[in-house]
Amino acid sequence: MSEDVDMEIREREEPMREGSLDLSAQNRVPASIYLDNQATTPTDPRVTEAMLPYFTEKFGNPHSADHAYGWDAEDAVERARAQVAALIGAEPREIVFTSGATESNNLAIKGAARFHKDRKPHVVTCTTEHKCVLESVRRLEREGHRVTFVPVLADGLIDLDALREAVDEETSVVSVMAANNEIGVLQPIDEIAAICREKGAYFHCDAAQAVGKIPLNVRETAIDLLSISGHKIYGPMGIGALFVRRRPRVRLIAEIDGGGQERGLRSGTLPTPLCVGLGEAARIAQAEMEDEQRRVEILTERLHSSLLAVVPGVHLNGHPAQRLSGNLNLSFEAVDAASLLKAVPQLCLSTGSACTSASVETSYVLQALGLDADLAQGSLRFGVGRFNTEAEIDEAVVMLAKAVSKIRDDKQG
């Protein structure tokens, strides 16, 4: 594989040295290669097909209880609720539909903390959580809650000793994600859940990146609250869910006031097509998870090993083994990531979380790992997914190797 890539690099560079490159095609961008599946996934055509009737002939309001259009929509929503529940080992009535993981995280953390503030005014989270979790906790801090941000080790795994020390009898909720959105590290959620149970705190898990990609069971892991995002599992944008445990019962204060839909936890008319799409995406993920995980893992390893073989000075960020298949966060020595992205416009990659990509600052996740500033600035996130092919992986390696070599040569020259 590496010899083939190396040969192709040499073959592509030869015409440029000879001056025979077709200038009319030089600035033409070929079809893009999408490798940003942590930011969002394309909607699976099977999901789109399942949704379409609920935009047209089955357009009823699922809360209209007086006619067939409403009944059909309600049936579709409840079927989707059951599909989402089955994916994580929950009961359908424990699933609350939301607009996405950001809303789910806000509802879980703020709802639990505010309900228990008088008796349990303490909230614990991790320094590498998603922005919406960190900002929710900071909001609670401004409201008078006591908060603790637990650090991670150099490999991105949470410091379990520090977590044990942080959680006390006044802790209402502990929020730690299952899989990190930037570096793909899988946190030890079984151990985290056990600490929470021992101390009598709720365990909230932002599982937006993990659901549908690795087996998760809220019963076996004793998770009290779990957030899901539709567009991370090949479903539509604008829909998500929050698992809220019923036994032992988790108590929340709602964020949205209105008609009391979703057991009073999330008022508002449910978008039937989007609920159907999330349900179908969950069904497909459950049925195909094992095969897809193996396939994505092979492609990811192909990408990683090929880059290591043809590009010197490449470093993997985060734990080398305890990580999500499909996620690679790599730093390139003596290369600025923004410059590298500009040099390969055909490749759809990111320098970090899509939710903070407007910032020019170094990723706070990489800073938390203690990564050297120059390496952090040369970091790219690769997200391999369901619809990527071997040919795309090989082409991406060729493009990156050529671009990195040119950037380094220009610096030296």
mmCIF file of C-alpha atoms in Angstrom:
data_model
loop_
_atom_site.group_PDB
_atom_site.id
_atom_site.type_symbol
_atom_site.label_atom_id
_atom_site.label_comp_id
_atom_site.label_asym_id
_atom_site.label_seq_id
_atom_site.Cartn_x
_atom_site.Cartn_y
_atom_site.Cartn_z
ATOM 1 C CA MET A 1 0.000 0.000 0.000
ATOM 2 C CA SER A 2 2.706 2.517 1.016
ATOM 3 C CA GLU A 3 4.845 1.673 -2.052
ATOM 4 C CA ASP A 4 1.861 2.253 -4.324
ATOM 5 C CA VAL A 5 1.193 5.616 -2.717
ATOM 6 C CA ASP A 6 4.850 6.612 -2.921
ATOM 7 C CA MET A 7 4.972 5.654 -6.592
ATOM 8 C CA GLU A 8 1.826 7.624 -7.332
ATOM 9 C CA ILE A 9 3.306 10.688 -5.612
ATOM 10 C CA ARG A 10 6.420 10.439 -7.785
ATOM 11 C CA GLU A 11 4.338 9.895 -10.928
ATOM 12 C CA ARG A 12 2.216 12.949 -10.205
ATOM 13 C CA GLU A 13 5.232 15.137 -9.438
ATOM 14 C CA GLU A 14 7.082 14.132 -12.647
ATOM 15 C CA PRO A 15 4.916 16.163 -15.085
ATOM 16 C CA MET A 16 5.231 19.201 -12.805
ATOM 17 C CA ARG A 17 9.036 19.002 -12.875
ATOM 18 C CA GLU A 18 8.925 18.632 -16.637
ATOM 19 C CA GLY A 19 6.663 21.670 -16.964
ATOM 20 C CA SER A 20 4.060 19.682 -18.854
ATOM 21 C CA LEU A 21 1.161 20.215 -16.408
ATOM 22 C CA ASP A 22 -2.043 21.267 -18.143
ATOM 23 C CA LEU A 23 -2.454 24.802 -16.795
ATOM 24 C CA SER A 24 -6.061 24.968 -17.900
ATOM 25 C CA ALA A 25 -6.822 22.201 -15.401
ATOM 26 C CA GLN A 26 -4.424 23.301 -12.686
ATOM 27 C CA ASN A 27 -7.020 25.194 -10.648
ATOM 28 C CA ARG A 28 -9.822 22.792 -11.325
ATOM 29 C CA VAL A 29 -10.989 21.107 -8.115
ATOM 30 C CA PRO A 30 -11.992 17.450 -8.609
ATOM 31 C CA ALA A 31 -14.838 15.843 -6.740
ATOM 32 C CA SER A 32 -14.431 16.339 -3.003
ATOM 33 C CA ILE A 33 -13.487 13.536 -0.660
ATOM 34 C CA TYR A 34 -15.513 13.863 2.519
ATOM 35 C CA LEU A 35 -13.542 12.915 5.629
ATOM 36 C CA ASP A 36 -15.310 14.995 8.267
ATOM 37 C CA ASN A 37 -17.847 12.506 9.587
ATOM 38 C CA GLN A 38 -17.374 13.684 13.180
ATOM 39 C CA ALA A 39 -18.805 17.068 12.179
ATOM 40 C CA THR A 40 -21.783 15.536 10.412
ATOM 41 C CA THR A 41 -22.645 12.445 8.428
ATOM 42 C CA PRO A 42 -24.509 12.369 5.126
ATOM 43 C CA THR A 43 -28.101 11.252 5.507
ATOM 44 C CA ASP A 44 -28.393 7.603 4.544
ATOM 45 C CA PRO A 45 -30.663 7.237 1.460
ATOM 46 C CA ARG A 46 -32.702 4.663 3.380
ATOM 47 C CA VAL A 47 -33.339 7.271 6.051
ATOM 48 C CA THR A 48 -34.397 9.849 3.473
ATOM 49 C CA GLU A 49 -36.769 7.351 1.896
ATOM 50 C CA ALA A 50 -38.393 6.601 5.243
ATOM 51 C CA MET A 51 -38.876 10.324 5.947
ATOM 52 C CA LEU A 52 -40.355 11.429 2.625
ATOM 53 C CA PRO A 53 -43.993 10.350 3.132
ATOM 54 C CA TYR A 54 -44.173 12.422 6.333
ATOM 55 C CA PHE A 55 -43.373 15.587 4.391
ATOM 56 C CA THR A 56 -46.197 14.971 1.926
ATOM 57 C CA GLU A 57 -49.204 12.671 2.304
ATOM 58 C CA LYS A 58 -48.624 11.847 6.001
ATOM 59 C CA PHE A 59 -48.167 15.418 7.182
ATOM 60 C CA GLY A 60 -50.306 15.271 10.335
ATOM 61 C CA ASN A 61 -49.410 16.780 13.697
ATOM 62 C CA PRO A 62 -48.476 13.900 16.027
ATOM 63 C CA HIS A 63 -50.258 15.702 18.860
ATOM 64 C CA SER A 64 -53.578 15.954 16.964
ATOM 65 C CA ALA A 65 -55.665 13.272 18.648
ATOM 66 C CA ASP A 66 -58.941 13.797 16.766
ATOM 67 C CA HIS A 67 -58.278 12.416 13.276
ATOM 68 C CA ALA A 68 -56.366 9.872 11.237
ATOM 69 C CA TYR A 69 -53.615 12.235 10.104
ATOM 70 C CA GLY A 70 -52.641 12.867 13.707
ATOM 71 C CA TRP A 71 -52.934 9.197 14.620
ATOM 72 C CA ASP A 72 -50.664 8.160 11.744
ATOM 73 C CA ALA A 73 -48.074 10.742 12.733
ATOM 74 C CA GLU A 74 -48.231 9.722 16.373
ATOM 75 C CA ASP A 75 -47.764 6.070 15.440
ATOM 76 C CA ALA A 76 -44.711 6.990 13.375
ATOM 77 C CA VAL A 77 -43.192 9.010 16.220
ATOM 78 C CA GLU A 78 -43.746 6.238 18.744
ATOM 79 C CA ARG A 79 -42.247 3.668 16.380
ATOM 80 C CA ALA A 80 -39.189 5.904 16.044
ATOM 81 C CA ARG A 81 -39.019 6.314 19.813
ATOM 82 C CA ALA A 82 -38.927 2.523 20.190
ATOM 83 C CA GLN A 83 -36.174 2.240 17.559
ATOM 84 C CA VAL A 84 -33.997 4.783 19.355
ATOM 85 C CA ALA A 85 -34.627 3.084 22.695
ATOM 86 C CA ALA A 86 -33.678 -0.325 21.296
ATOM 87 C CA LEU A 87 -30.318 1.002 20.103
ATOM 88 C CA ILE A 88 -29.233 1.871 23.667
ATOM 89 C CA GLY A 89 -31.151 -0.727 25.696
ATOM 90 C CA ALA A 90 -33.729 1.722 27.048
ATOM 91 C CA GLU A 91 -37.521 1.698 27.360
ATOM 92 C CA PRO A 92 -39.357 3.801 24.734
ATOM 93 C CA ARG A 93 -40.911 6.028 27.389
ATOM 94 C CA GLU A 94 -37.402 6.948 28.580
ATOM 95 C CA ILE A 95 -36.639 8.653 25.255
ATOM 96 C CA VAL A 96 -37.292 12.401 24.967
ATOM 97 C CA PHE A 97 -36.995 13.872 21.461
ATOM 98 C CA THR A 98 -35.022 17.120 21.191
ATOM 99 C CA SER A 99 -33.529 19.278 18.443
ATOM 100 C CA GLY A 100 -30.113 17.643 18.832
ATOM 101 C CA ALA A 101 -27.336 16.788 21.255
ATOM 102 C CA THR A 102 -26.736 20.406 22.268
ATOM 103 C CA GLU A 103 -30.301 20.730 23.531
ATOM 104 C CA SER A 104 -30.133 17.265 25.104
ATOM 105 C CA ASN A 105 -26.943 18.183 26.958
ATOM 106 C CA ASN A 106 -28.395 21.476 28.153
ATOM 107 C CA LEU A 107 -31.590 19.819 29.367
ATOM 108 C CA ALA A 108 -29.755 17.008 31.134
ATOM 109 C CA ILE A 109 -27.125 19.087 32.924
ATOM 110 C CA LYS A 110 -29.079 22.238 33.732
ATOM 111 C CA GLY A 111 -32.305 20.321 34.377
ATOM 112 C CA ALA A 112 -30.727 17.945 36.885
ATOM 113 C CA ALA A 113 -28.571 20.565 38.599
ATOM 114 C CA ARG A 114 -31.374 23.069 39.000
ATOM 115 C CA PHE A 115 -33.817 20.478 40.334
ATOM 116 C CA HIS A 116 -31.377 19.396 43.049
ATOM 117 C CA LYS A 117 -29.653 22.727 43.706
ATOM 118 C CA ASP A 118 -30.787 23.174 47.313
ATOM 119 C CA ARG A 119 -29.482 19.795 48.468
ATOM 120 C CA LYS A 120 -26.836 19.055 45.836
ATOM 121 C CA PRO A 121 -25.357 22.276 44.438
ATOM 122 C CA HIS A 122 -22.250 20.654 42.923
ATOM 123 C CA VAL A 123 -21.664 19.737 39.241
ATOM 124 C CA VAL A 124 -18.686 17.833 37.831
ATOM 125 C CA THR A 125 -17.477 17.559 34.245
ATOM 126 C CA CYS A 126 -14.283 16.997 32.271
ATOM 127 C CA THR A 127 -12.006 19.610 30.691
ATOM 128 C CA THR A 128 -12.289 18.060 27.198
ATOM 129 C CA GLU A 129 -16.071 17.945 26.952
ATOM 130 C CA HIS A 130 -18.015 19.453 24.058
ATOM 131 C CA LYS A 131 -18.472 23.223 24.214
ATOM 132 C CA CYS A 132 -22.183 22.958 24.950
ATOM 133 C CA VAL A 133 -21.435 20.891 28.061
ATOM 134 C CA LEU A 134 -18.705 23.234 29.272
ATOM 135 C CA GLU A 135 -20.849 26.309 28.645
ATOM 136 C CA SER A 136 -23.851 24.725 30.408
ATOM 137 C CA VAL A 137 -21.686 24.077 33.453
ATOM 138 C CA ARG A 138 -20.295 27.608 33.366
ATOM 139 C CA ARG A 139 -23.853 28.950 33.213
ATOM 140 C CA LEU A 140 -24.670 26.956 36.344
ATOM 141 C CA GLU A 141 -21.556 28.340 38.019
ATOM 142 C CA ARG A 142 -22.807 31.873 37.361
ATOM 143 C CA GLU A 143 -26.091 30.851 38.960
ATOM 144 C CA GLY A 144 -24.310 29.880 42.162
ATOM 145 C CA HIS A 145 -23.552 26.190 41.659
ATOM 146 C CA ARG A 146 -20.183 24.830 42.726
ATOM 147 C CA VAL A 147 -18.447 23.255 39.734
ATOM 148 C CA THR A 148 -15.384 21.078 39.190
ATOM 149 C CA PHE A 149 -13.564 20.490 35.901
ATOM 150 C CA VAL A 150 -11.668 17.203 36.083
ATOM 151 C CA PRO A 151 -8.472 17.019 33.987
ATOM 152 C CA VAL A 152 -7.463 14.369 31.500
ATOM 153 C CA LEU A 153 -4.195 12.465 31.208
ATOM 154 C CA ALA A 154 -1.794 12.934 28.294
ATOM 155 C CA ASP A 155 -3.655 10.278 26.286
ATOM 156 C CA GLY A 156 -6.991 12.076 26.655
ATOM 157 C CA LEU A 157 -8.517 9.671 29.165
ATOM 158 C CA ILE A 158 -10.110 11.249 32.218
ATOM 159 C CA ASP A 159 -8.111 11.101 35.440
ATOM 160 C CA LEU A 160 -10.273 8.638 37.389
ATOM 161 C CA ASP A 161 -8.498 9.359 40.665
ATOM 162 C CA ALA A 162 -9.234 13.058 40.275
ATOM 163 C CA LEU A 163 -12.838 12.226 39.425
ATOM 164 C CA ARG A 164 -13.250 10.084 42.549
ATOM 165 C CA GLU A 165 -11.884 12.918 44.619
ATOM 166 C CA ALA A 166 -14.122 15.500 42.946
ATOM 167 C CA VAL A 167 -17.478 13.724 43.321
ATOM 168 C CA ASP A 168 -18.967 14.138 46.795
ATOM 169 C CA GLU A 169 -22.303 13.919 48.594
ATOM 170 C CA GLU A 170 -23.291 17.343 47.233
ATOM 171 C CA THR A 171 -22.749 16.384 43.570
ATOM 172 C CA SER A 172 -26.004 16.340 41.601
ATOM 173 C CA VAL A 173 -24.689 15.397 38.154
ATOM 174 C CA VAL A 174 -21.442 14.260 36.553
ATOM 175 C CA SER A 175 -21.178 14.823 32.786
ATOM 176 C CA VAL A 176 -18.546 12.909 30.807
ATOM 177 C CA MET A 177 -18.796 12.075 27.098
ATOM 178 C CA ALA A 178 -18.454 8.547 25.732
ATOM 179 C CA ALA A 179 -16.277 9.433 22.720
ATOM 180 C CA ASN A 180 -14.453 12.708 22.272
ATOM 181 C CA ASN A 181 -15.527 14.622 19.172
ATOM 182 C CA GLU A 182 -12.015 15.918 18.400
ATOM 183 C CA ILE A 183 -9.629 13.102 19.288
ATOM 184 C CA GLY A 184 -11.974 10.083 19.349
ATOM 185 C CA VAL A 185 -10.862 8.837 22.773
ATOM 186 C CA LEU A 186 -13.328 6.446 24.420
ATOM 187 C CA GLN A 187 -13.760 7.321 28.073
ATOM 188 C CA PRO A 188 -14.104 4.530 30.680
ATOM 189 C CA ILE A 189 -17.825 5.055 31.181
ATOM 190 C CA ASP A 190 -18.339 1.855 33.194
ATOM 191 C CA GLU A 191 -15.894 3.080 35.824
ATOM 192 C CA ILE A 192 -17.346 6.598 35.730
ATOM 193 C CA ALA A 193 -20.874 5.232 36.197
ATOM 194 C CA ALA A 194 -19.742 3.165 39.176
ATOM 195 C CA ILE A 195 -18.199 6.230 40.849
ATOM 196 C CA CYS A 196 -21.423 8.174 40.327
ATOM 197 C CA ARG A 197 -23.583 5.390 41.744
ATOM 198 C CA GLU A 198 -21.346 5.056 44.776
ATOM 199 C CA LYS A 199 -21.584 8.781 45.501
ATOM 200 C CA GLY A 200 -25.310 9.103 44.653
ATOM 201 C CA ALA A 201 -24.822 11.444 41.684
ATOM 202 C CA TYR A 202 -26.501 11.269 38.285
ATOM 203 C CA PHE A 203 -24.232 10.206 35.426
ATOM 204 C CA HIS A 204 -24.902 12.113 32.212
ATOM 205 C CA CYS A 205 -23.128 10.887 29.097
ATOM 206 C CA ASP A 206 -22.899 12.899 25.899
ATOM 207 C CA ALA A 207 -22.895 9.973 23.461
ATOM 208 C CA ALA A 208 -23.408 11.932 20.244
ATOM 209 C CA GLN A 209 -20.221 10.542 18.693
ATOM 210 C CA ALA A 210 -20.551 7.027 20.121
ATOM 211 C CA VAL A 211 -24.180 5.992 19.668
ATOM 212 C CA GLY A 212 -24.629 3.683 16.704
ATOM 213 C CA LYS A 213 -20.883 3.173 16.320
ATOM 214 C CA ILE A 214 -20.055 1.188 19.449
ATOM 215 C CA PRO A 215 -22.360 -0.926 21.632
ATOM 216 C CA LEU A 216 -23.942 1.159 24.406
ATOM 217 C CA ASN A 217 -26.439 -0.131 26.945
ATOM 218 C CA VAL A 218 -27.796 2.252 29.549
ATOM 219 C CA ARG A 219 -28.793 -0.626 31.815
ATOM 220 C CA GLU A 220 -25.461 -2.420 31.815
ATOM 221 C CA THR A 221 -23.491 0.810 32.268
ATOM 222 C CA ALA A 222 -25.869 2.469 34.748
ATOM 223 C CA ILE A 223 -26.162 5.684 32.779
ATOM 224 C CA ASP A 224 -28.863 8.037 34.061
ATOM 225 C CA LEU A 225 -28.950 10.544 31.190
ATOM 226 C CA LEU A 226 -27.612 10.043 27.658
ATOM 227 C CA SER A 227 -27.586 12.461 24.711
ATOM 228 C CA ILE A 228 -28.038 11.451 21.063
ATOM 229 C CA SER A 229 -27.670 13.404 17.809
ATOM 230 C CA GLY A 230 -29.374 12.403 14.550
ATOM 231 C CA HIS A 231 -26.841 13.851 12.133
ATOM 232 C CA LYS A 232 -23.943 11.936 13.693
ATOM 233 C CA ILE A 233 -25.514 8.561 12.823
ATOM 234 C CA TYR A 234 -26.523 9.201 9.182
ATOM 235 C CA GLY A 235 -29.860 10.686 10.185
ATOM 236 C CA PRO A 236 -31.183 14.208 9.576
ATOM 237 C CA MET A 237 -29.967 17.409 11.199
ATOM 238 C CA GLY A 238 -32.225 19.130 13.689
ATOM 239 C CA ILE A 239 -33.258 16.077 15.675
ATOM 240 C CA GLY A 240 -31.807 14.315 18.699
ATOM 241 C CA ALA A 241 -32.883 12.575 21.846
ATOM 242 C CA LEU A 242 -32.226 12.413 25.559
ATOM 243 C CA PHE A 243 -32.497 9.203 27.532
ATOM 244 C CA VAL A 244 -33.933 9.934 30.992
ATOM 245 C CA ARG A 245 -33.857 6.953 33.359
ATOM 246 C CA ARG A 246 -37.148 6.066 35.038
ATOM 247 C CA ARG A 247 -35.921 3.534 37.622
ATOM 248 C CA PRO A 248 -34.383 4.930 39.774
ATOM 249 C CA ARG A 249 -36.163 8.026 38.575
ATOM 250 C CA VAL A 250 -34.148 10.976 37.311
ATOM 251 C CA ARG A 251 -35.723 14.337 38.088
ATOM 252 C CA LEU A 252 -35.232 17.318 35.776
ATOM 253 C CA ILE A 253 -36.516 20.862 35.427
ATOM 254 C CA ALA A 254 -37.639 21.516 31.842
ATOM 255 C CA GLU A 255 -35.863 24.145 29.764
ATOM 256 C CA ILE A 256 -38.807 24.897 27.434
ATOM 257 C CA ASP A 257 -42.306 25.869 28.612
ATOM 258 C CA GLY A 258 -45.392 25.127 26.549
ATOM 259 C CA GLY A 259 -47.896 22.371 25.977
ATOM 260 C CA GLY A 260 -46.111 19.786 28.076
ATOM 261 C CA GLN A 261 -45.154 17.366 25.310
ATOM 262 C CA GLU A 262 -42.496 14.698 25.913
ATOM 263 C CA ARG A 263 -43.627 13.955 29.481
ATOM 264 C CA GLY A 264 -43.455 17.657 30.271
ATOM 265 C CA LEU A 265 -39.704 17.722 29.674
ATOM 266 C CA ARG A 266 -39.663 19.235 26.198
ATOM 267 C CA SER A 267 -42.687 21.216 25.052
ATOM 268 C CA GLY A 268 -43.265 21.838 21.358
ATOM 269 C CA THR A 269 -44.675 20.088 18.311
ATOM 270 C CA LEU A 270 -42.491 17.157 17.353
ATOM 271 C CA PRO A 271 -41.181 17.164 13.750
ATOM 272 C CA THR A 272 -42.574 13.830 12.598
ATOM 273 C CA PRO A 273 -40.295 13.436 9.532
ATOM 274 C CA LEU A 274 -37.190 14.087 11.591
ATOM 275 C CA CYS A 275 -38.282 11.718 14.347
ATOM 276 C CA VAL A 276 -38.885 9.048 11.707
ATOM 277 C CA GLY A 277 -35.441 9.730 10.255
ATOM 278 C CA LEU A 278 -33.740 9.384 13.627
ATOM 279 C CA GLY A 279 -35.622 6.158 14.276
ATOM 280 C CA GLU A 280 -34.651 4.661 10.923
ATOM 281 C CA ALA A 281 -31.020 5.725 11.404
ATOM 282 C CA ALA A 282 -31.047 4.023 14.802
ATOM 283 C CA ARG A 283 -32.550 0.853 13.307
ATOM 284 C CA ILE A 284 -29.887 0.698 10.592
ATOM 285 C CA ALA A 285 -27.091 1.387 13.078
ATOM 286 C CA GLN A 286 -28.246 -1.394 15.367
ATOM 287 C CA ALA A 287 -28.556 -3.899 12.519
ATOM 288 C CA GLU A 288 -25.240 -3.058 10.828
ATOM 289 C CA MET A 289 -23.032 -1.796 13.668
ATOM 290 C CA GLU A 290 -20.672 -4.751 13.918
ATOM 291 C CA ASP A 291 -19.915 -4.984 10.201
ATOM 292 C CA GLU A 292 -19.666 -1.229 9.778
ATOM 293 C CA GLN A 293 -17.351 -0.837 12.760
ATOM 294 C CA ARG A 294 -14.994 -3.436 11.296
ATOM 295 C CA ARG A 295 -15.042 -1.835 7.840
ATOM 296 C CA VAL A 296 -14.470 1.701 9.151
ATOM 297 C CA GLU A 297 -11.677 0.460 11.401
ATOM 298 C CA ILE A 298 -9.897 -1.109 8.409
ATOM 299 C CA LEU A 299 -10.195 2.113 6.388
ATOM 300 C CA THR A 300 -8.989 4.224 9.305
ATOM 301 C CA GLU A 301 -5.966 2.010 9.864
ATOM 302 C CA ARG A 302 -5.242 2.147 6.111
ATOM 303 C CA LEU A 303 -5.282 5.932 6.257
ATOM 304 C CA HIS A 304 -3.115 6.107 9.366
ATOM 305 C CA SER A 305 -0.498 3.545 8.359
ATOM 306 C CA SER A 306 -0.230 4.949 4.837
ATOM 307 C CA LEU A 307 0.355 8.489 6.092
ATOM 308 C CA LEU A 308 2.986 7.249 8.543
ATOM 309 C CA ALA A 309 4.723 5.413 5.692
ATOM 310 C CA VAL A 310 4.964 8.349 3.268
ATOM 311 C CA VAL A 311 4.912 11.464 5.491
ATOM 312 C CA PRO A 312 7.608 11.904 8.145
ATOM 313 C CA GLY A 313 6.746 13.596 11.420
ATOM 314 C CA VAL A 314 3.118 12.545 11.859
ATOM 315 C CA HIS A 315 1.794 12.120 15.425
ATOM 316 C CA LEU A 316 -1.456 10.588 16.660
ATOM 317 C CA ASN A 317 -3.241 12.588 19.357
ATOM 318 C CA GLY A 318 -5.132 10.673 22.026
ATOM 319 C CA HIS A 319 -5.002 7.119 23.256
ATOM 320 C CA PRO A 320 -3.645 4.812 20.508
ATOM 321 C CA ALA A 321 -6.091 1.956 21.174
ATOM 322 C CA GLN A 322 -8.985 3.164 23.327
ATOM 323 C CA ARG A 323 -10.494 5.250 20.582
ATOM 324 C CA LEU A 324 -13.450 5.434 18.220
ATOM 325 C CA SER A 325 -13.097 3.718 14.854
ATOM 326 C CA GLY A 326 -13.162 6.376 12.157
ATOM 327 C CA ASN A 327 -11.579 9.161 14.189
ATOM 328 C CA LEU A 328 -7.957 10.188 13.673
ATOM 329 C CA ASN A 329 -6.507 13.384 15.072
ATOM 330 C CA LEU A 330 -3.044 13.799 13.589
ATOM 331 C CA SER A 331 -0.387 16.462 14.011
ATOM 332 C CA PHE A 332 2.073 17.194 11.203
ATOM 333 C CA GLU A 333 5.468 18.540 12.249
ATOM 334 C CA ALA A 334 6.490 21.895 10.737
ATOM 335 C CA VAL A 335 3.079 22.319 9.091
ATOM 336 C CA ASP A 336 0.278 24.718 9.943
ATOM 337 C CA ALA A 337 -3.043 22.902 9.686
ATOM 338 C CA ALA A 338 -4.864 25.865 8.156
ATOM 339 C CA SER A 339 -2.241 26.106 5.405
ATOM 340 C CA LEU A 340 -2.472 22.385 4.795
ATOM 341 C CA LEU A 341 -6.250 22.552 4.399
ATOM 342 C CA LYS A 342 -5.887 25.359 1.867
ATOM 343 C CA ALA A 343 -3.393 23.253 -0.066
ATOM 344 C CA VAL A 344 -5.847 20.344 -0.406
ATOM 345 C CA PRO A 345 -9.250 21.961 -1.150
ATOM 346 C CA GLN A 346 -10.525 18.652 -2.503
ATOM 347 C CA LEU A 347 -10.313 17.102 0.977
ATOM 348 C CA CYS A 348 -13.083 17.859 3.452
ATOM 349 C CA LEU A 349 -11.307 17.798 6.821
ATOM 350 C CA SER A 350 -11.310 19.996 9.907
ATOM 351 C CA THR A 351 -8.863 21.476 12.375
ATOM 352 C CA GLY A 352 -11.083 20.508 15.309
ATOM 353 C CA SER A 353 -14.682 20.631 16.463
ATOM 354 C CA ALA A 354 -17.120 22.030 13.904
ATOM 355 C CA CYS A 355 -18.779 23.895 16.760
ATOM 356 C CA THR A 356 -15.633 25.935 17.445
ATOM 357 C CA SER A 357 -14.057 26.048 13.993
ATOM 358 C CA ALA A 358 -14.605 29.824 13.706
ATOM 359 C CA SER A 359 -11.957 30.305 16.358
ATOM 360 C CA VAL A 360 -8.309 30.677 15.378
ATOM 361 C CA GLU A 361 -7.154 29.596 18.831
ATOM 362 C CA THR A 362 -5.499 26.273 19.475
ATOM 363 C CA SER A 363 -7.959 23.511 20.333
ATOM 364 C CA TYR A 364 -8.668 23.441 24.068
ATOM 365 C CA VAL A 365 -8.882 19.655 23.833
ATOM 366 C CA LEU A 366 -5.307 19.402 22.545
ATOM 367 C CA GLN A 367 -4.183 21.928 25.128
ATOM 368 C CA ALA A 368 -5.708 19.757 27.843
ATOM 369 C CA LEU A 369 -3.539 16.877 26.616
ATOM 370 C CA GLY A 370 -0.466 19.063 27.092
ATOM 371 C CA LEU A 371 0.352 18.953 23.392
ATOM 372 C CA ASP A 372 3.193 21.145 22.159
ATOM 373 C CA ALA A 373 1.779 24.388 20.716
ATOM 374 C CA ASP A 374 3.372 23.904 17.292
ATOM 375 C CA LEU A 375 2.054 20.345 17.009
ATOM 376 C CA ALA A 376 -1.382 21.500 18.128
ATOM 377 C CA GLN A 377 -1.386 24.125 15.369
ATOM 378 C CA GLY A 378 -0.507 21.386 12.889
ATOM 379 C CA SER A 379 -3.375 19.120 13.900
ATOM 380 C CA LEU A 380 -6.101 17.827 11.598
ATOM 381 C CA ARG A 381 -9.142 15.697 12.407
ATOM 382 C CA PHE A 382 -9.975 12.892 9.991
ATOM 383 C CA GLY A 383 -13.453 11.387 10.185
ATOM 384 C CA VAL A 384 -13.900 8.153 8.208
ATOM 385 C CA GLY A 385 -17.466 6.987 7.757
ATOM 386 C CA ARG A 386 -20.015 4.676 6.205
ATOM 387 C CA PHE A 387 -19.709 5.914 2.636
ATOM 388 C CA ASN A 388 -15.941 6.267 2.330
ATOM 389 C CA THR A 389 -14.020 3.920 0.041
ATOM 390 C CA GLU A 390 -10.484 2.546 -0.174
ATOM 391 C CA ALA A 391 -9.921 4.590 -3.322
ATOM 392 C CA GLU A 392 -10.810 7.800 -1.465
ATOM 393 C CA ILE A 393 -8.464 6.932 1.391
ATOM 394 C CA ASP A 394 -5.583 6.257 -1.005
ATOM 395 C CA GLU A 395 -6.254 9.461 -2.961
ATOM 396 C CA ALA A 396 -6.355 11.481 0.264
ATOM 397 C CA VAL A 397 -2.969 10.101 1.321
ATOM 398 C CA VAL A 398 -1.446 11.072 -2.036
ATOM 399 C CA MET A 399 -2.820 14.620 -1.829
ATOM 400 C CA LEU A 400 -1.708 15.129 1.769
ATOM 401 C CA ALA A 401 1.771 13.742 1.222
ATOM 402 C CA LYS A 402 2.328 16.057 -1.712
ATOM 403 C CA ALA A 403 0.945 19.088 0.132
ATOM 404 C CA VAL A 404 2.945 18.482 3.315
ATOM 405 C CA SER A 405 6.143 18.054 1.320
ATOM 406 C CA LYS A 406 5.556 21.323 -0.549
ATOM 407 C CA ILE A 407 4.750 23.309 2.592
ATOM 408 C CA ARG A 408 7.883 22.052 4.325
ATOM 409 C CA ASP A 409 10.041 22.732 1.264
ATOM 410 C CA ASP A 410 8.672 26.269 0.989
ATOM 411 C CA LYS A 411 9.503 26.899 4.661
ATOM 412 C CA GLN A 412 13.066 25.701 4.214
ATOM 413 C CA GLY A 413 13.499 27.587 0.945
#
